[in-house]
């Protein structure tokens, strides 16, 4: 990309009206242009591979793959694409997971009309863009870790367990999940049992409630 070329953006959000509004905001800027859209995380990964955008703007709560899952996949398979999370969740856990997944910035939808354009530009300059609450969380976490001599907490569940949790919560059977992930139904059942044990939950209903609470699916 030359200095005179606009930043090519992939926009992923499962709400068409939100995508339309964000696209109008971005396309109104001479240095930004939306080249592809996706309505779920898996489609975002596919579109990124097809279009090789400079920047991916990802919602968190999307079907199939969440924005956080898509960010991790894009960091692995399309490392040249920078990532910005645009979300309604003012949530420290999501913020840290977004950074850990390779995102360069975290923008709240409630102030997107004010912050998103500058966030895109900052990300392309190689600068992080964080909303004020995220900065406070980052500083507080750093000070807590320094004082207590501990590292960042590891994620409670693995990427594969998270995939299975999301699919279970979306109503898929073990047989369907096995087909989608190309693994055996017995392996799916083993992962489900591990999830219940790790998270201290009893059944599918509690798994679904947990998935909603952490933003893997929408209520």
Short mmCIF file of C-alpha atoms in Angstrom, two decimals:
data_model
loop_
_atom_site.label_atom_id
_atom_site.label_comp_id
_atom_site.label_asym_id
_atom_site.label_seq_id
_atom_site.Cartn_x
_atom_site.Cartn_y
_atom_site.Cartn_z
CA UNK A 1 0.00 0.00 0.00
CA UNK A 2 1.43 3.37 -0.98
CA UNK A 3 0.91 6.50 1.08
CA UNK A 4 -1.71 7.75 -1.40
CA UNK A 5 -3.70 4.50 -1.43
CA UNK A 6 -6.73 4.35 0.88
CA UNK A 7 -6.70 1.79 3.67
CA UNK A 8 -8.64 -1.27 2.46
CA UNK A 9 -11.03 -2.42 5.18
CA UNK A 10 -12.96 -5.63 5.90
CA UNK A 11 -16.05 -4.94 8.03
CA UNK A 12 -17.62 -7.81 10.01
CA UNK A 13 -20.84 -7.48 12.02
CA UNK A 14 -23.91 -9.72 12.06
CA UNK A 15 -26.30 -6.74 11.99
CA UNK A 16 -26.75 -5.38 8.46
CA UNK A 17 -27.90 -1.96 9.71
CA UNK A 18 -24.81 -1.59 11.87
CA UNK A 19 -22.57 -2.56 8.95
CA UNK A 20 -24.34 -0.05 6.72
CA UNK A 21 -23.87 2.79 9.22
CA UNK A 22 -20.23 1.95 9.85
CA UNK A 23 -19.56 1.62 6.13
CA UNK A 24 -21.05 5.05 5.45
CA UNK A 25 -18.82 6.54 8.14
CA UNK A 26 -15.66 4.89 6.79
CA UNK A 27 -16.34 5.36 3.08
CA UNK A 28 -16.91 9.08 3.70
CA UNK A 29 -13.19 9.41 4.48
CA UNK A 30 -10.83 9.75 1.47
CA UNK A 31 -8.15 7.60 3.11
CA UNK A 32 -10.46 4.71 4.07
CA UNK A 33 -12.48 2.31 1.91
CA UNK A 34 -14.51 -0.80 2.77
CA UNK A 35 -13.65 -3.55 0.27
CA UNK A 36 -15.49 -6.48 1.87
CA UNK A 37 -18.20 -7.25 4.43
CA UNK A 38 -19.05 -10.32 6.50
CA UNK A 39 -21.98 -11.20 8.75
CA UNK A 40 -20.20 -13.78 10.89
CA UNK A 41 -16.70 -14.58 12.08
CA UNK A 42 -16.07 -17.51 9.75
CA UNK A 43 -17.09 -15.40 6.75
CA UNK A 44 -14.77 -12.64 7.99
CA UNK A 45 -11.84 -15.06 7.90
CA UNK A 46 -12.82 -16.24 4.40
CA UNK A 47 -13.19 -12.68 3.11
CA UNK A 48 -9.84 -11.69 4.62
CA UNK A 49 -8.15 -14.56 2.83
CA UNK A 50 -9.84 -13.59 -0.44
CA UNK A 51 -9.33 -9.81 -0.31
CA UNK A 52 -6.22 -9.44 1.89
CA UNK A 53 -7.44 -6.16 3.43
CA UNK A 54 -5.11 -3.81 5.28
CA UNK A 55 -7.47 -3.68 8.26
CA UNK A 56 -10.26 -5.89 9.65
CA UNK A 57 -12.92 -4.24 11.84
CA UNK A 58 -14.59 -7.03 13.83
CA UNK A 59 -17.65 -7.15 16.08
CA UNK A 60 -17.33 -9.56 19.04
CA UNK A 61 -20.71 -11.34 19.23
CA UNK A 62 -21.18 -13.01 15.83
CA UNK A 63 -22.43 -16.46 14.71
CA UNK A 64 -20.14 -19.39 13.87
CA UNK A 65 -16.95 -17.64 15.04
CA UNK A 66 -16.90 -14.67 17.41
CA UNK A 67 -14.81 -11.63 16.58
CA UNK A 68 -12.24 -12.77 19.16
CA UNK A 69 -12.00 -16.20 17.54
CA UNK A 70 -11.77 -14.60 14.09
CA UNK A 71 -9.04 -12.23 15.34
CA UNK A 72 -6.93 -15.16 16.54
CA UNK A 73 -7.40 -16.95 13.21
CA UNK A 74 -6.56 -13.81 11.19
CA UNK A 75 -3.44 -13.19 13.28
CA UNK A 76 -2.31 -16.68 12.37
CA UNK A 77 -3.30 -16.85 8.69
CA UNK A 78 -3.30 -13.19 7.55
CA UNK A 79 -0.63 -11.53 9.71
CA UNK A 80 -0.39 -8.56 7.37
CA UNK A 81 -4.03 -7.60 8.14
CA UNK A 82 -4.31 -5.37 11.19
CA UNK A 83 -7.28 -5.87 13.50
CA UNK A 84 -9.63 -3.48 15.27
CA UNK A 85 -12.44 -4.66 17.55
CA UNK A 86 -15.69 -2.64 17.40
CA UNK A 87 -18.06 -3.75 20.13
CA UNK A 88 -20.89 -2.89 22.49
CA UNK A 89 -19.05 -4.68 25.33
CA UNK A 90 -17.25 -2.43 27.83
CA UNK A 91 -15.68 -5.52 29.32
CA UNK A 92 -12.13 -5.95 30.62
CA UNK A 93 -12.03 -9.69 29.86
CA UNK A 94 -12.94 -9.12 26.20
CA UNK A 95 -10.49 -6.22 26.01
CA UNK A 96 -7.56 -8.35 27.21
CA UNK A 97 -8.62 -11.28 25.00
CA UNK A 98 -8.81 -8.92 22.00
CA UNK A 99 -5.26 -7.71 22.63
CA UNK A 100 -4.10 -11.29 23.20
CA UNK A 101 -5.77 -12.31 19.93
CA UNK A 102 -3.83 -9.75 17.94
CA UNK A 103 -6.15 -6.72 17.90
CA UNK A 104 -4.48 -3.30 17.80
CA UNK A 105 -7.48 -1.41 19.13
CA UNK A 106 -10.80 -1.67 20.95
CA UNK A 107 -13.62 0.77 20.09
CA UNK A 108 -17.05 0.93 21.71
CA UNK A 109 -20.03 1.14 19.35
CA UNK A 110 -21.59 3.78 21.60
CA UNK A 111 -18.87 6.25 20.55
CA UNK A 112 -18.01 4.79 17.14
CA UNK A 113 -19.11 7.94 15.31
CA UNK A 114 -16.50 9.84 17.32
CA UNK A 115 -13.67 7.31 17.63
CA UNK A 116 -13.76 4.79 14.80
CA UNK A 117 -12.13 6.82 12.02
CA UNK A 118 -9.24 7.88 14.26
CA UNK A 119 -8.93 4.31 15.54
CA UNK A 120 -8.53 3.04 11.95
CA UNK A 121 -5.86 5.64 11.23
CA UNK A 122 -4.01 4.98 14.49
CA UNK A 123 -4.01 1.24 13.83
CA UNK A 124 -2.56 1.75 10.36
CA UNK A 125 0.16 3.98 11.84
CA UNK A 126 1.08 1.07 14.09
CA UNK A 127 -0.31 2.76 17.19
CA UNK A 128 -2.73 1.10 19.64
CA UNK A 129 -6.17 2.67 20.03
CA UNK A 130 -7.88 2.14 23.37
CA UNK A 131 -10.97 3.78 24.83
CA UNK A 132 -10.47 5.47 28.25
CA UNK A 133 -11.96 2.60 30.27
CA UNK A 134 -9.62 0.15 28.57
CA UNK A 135 -6.60 2.31 29.36
CA UNK A 136 -7.64 2.37 33.02
CA UNK A 137 -8.05 -1.42 33.00
CA UNK A 138 -4.64 -1.89 31.40
CA UNK A 139 -2.89 0.37 33.91
CA UNK A 140 -4.74 -1.17 36.86
CA UNK A 141 -3.92 -4.70 35.71
CA UNK A 142 -0.26 -3.84 35.17
CA UNK A 143 -0.01 -2.29 38.66
CA UNK A 144 -1.80 -5.26 40.26
CA UNK A 145 0.49 -7.76 38.53
CA UNK A 146 3.60 -5.76 39.46
CA UNK A 147 2.51 -5.56 43.09
CA UNK A 148 1.58 -9.24 43.35
CA UNK A 149 4.31 -10.60 41.09
CA UNK A 150 1.90 -12.56 38.88
CA UNK A 151 1.41 -12.97 35.14
CA UNK A 152 -1.79 -12.38 33.17
CA UNK A 153 -4.32 -15.12 33.95
CA UNK A 154 -4.50 -17.81 31.30
CA UNK A 155 -7.79 -18.44 29.53
CA UNK A 156 -10.01 -20.94 31.32
CA UNK A 157 -10.74 -23.01 28.20
CA UNK A 158 -8.85 -23.91 25.03
CA UNK A 159 -9.67 -22.60 21.54
CA UNK A 160 -11.20 -25.97 20.58
CA UNK A 161 -13.30 -26.07 23.75
CA UNK A 162 -14.50 -22.54 23.00
CA UNK A 163 -15.50 -23.61 19.47
CA UNK A 164 -17.49 -26.54 20.87
CA UNK A 165 -19.06 -24.43 23.63
CA UNK A 166 -20.31 -21.94 21.03
CA UNK A 167 -21.76 -24.65 18.80
CA UNK A 168 -23.43 -26.42 21.75
CA UNK A 169 -24.97 -23.12 22.85
CA UNK A 170 -26.23 -22.51 19.30
CA UNK A 171 -28.18 -25.78 19.55
CA UNK A 172 -26.03 -28.17 17.51
CA UNK A 173 -25.97 -31.86 18.45
CA UNK A 174 -22.71 -33.70 19.10
CA UNK A 175 -23.10 -35.41 15.71
CA UNK A 176 -23.53 -32.05 13.94
CA UNK A 177 -20.57 -30.53 15.79
CA UNK A 178 -18.43 -33.52 14.85
CA UNK A 179 -19.32 -32.97 11.20
CA UNK A 180 -18.65 -29.22 11.34
CA UNK A 181 -15.26 -29.61 13.04
CA UNK A 182 -14.27 -32.86 11.28
CA UNK A 183 -13.71 -34.74 14.54
CA UNK A 184 -15.45 -37.77 16.06
CA UNK A 185 -18.65 -37.47 18.13
CA UNK A 186 -16.74 -39.17 20.97
CA UNK A 187 -14.16 -36.35 20.89
CA UNK A 188 -16.98 -33.78 21.02
CA UNK A 189 -18.46 -35.52 24.06
CA UNK A 190 -15.06 -35.54 25.78
CA UNK A 191 -14.67 -31.78 25.18
CA UNK A 192 -18.21 -31.17 26.49
CA UNK A 193 -17.43 -33.11 29.65
CA UNK A 194 -14.20 -31.12 30.10
CA UNK A 195 -16.13 -27.86 29.66
CA UNK A 196 -18.71 -28.79 32.28
CA UNK A 197 -15.97 -29.78 34.73
CA UNK A 198 -13.74 -26.71 34.11
CA UNK A 199 -16.60 -24.21 34.28
CA UNK A 200 -18.43 -25.95 37.14
CA UNK A 201 -21.64 -26.30 35.12
CA UNK A 202 -24.25 -29.07 35.00
CA UNK A 203 -25.84 -29.22 31.55
CA UNK A 204 -26.41 -27.68 28.11
CA UNK A 205 -28.70 -24.96 29.51
CA UNK A 206 -25.99 -23.73 31.88
CA UNK A 207 -23.41 -23.90 29.07
CA UNK A 208 -25.71 -21.76 26.94
CA UNK A 209 -26.17 -19.20 29.72
CA UNK A 210 -22.40 -19.07 30.18
CA UNK A 211 -21.85 -18.60 26.42
CA UNK A 212 -24.29 -15.67 26.43
CA UNK A 213 -22.65 -14.13 29.50
CA UNK A 214 -19.16 -14.17 27.93
CA UNK A 215 -20.38 -12.94 24.53
CA UNK A 216 -19.94 -16.12 22.47
CA UNK A 217 -23.59 -15.90 21.39
CA UNK A 218 -26.31 -13.31 21.71
CA UNK A 219 -29.37 -13.83 23.91
#
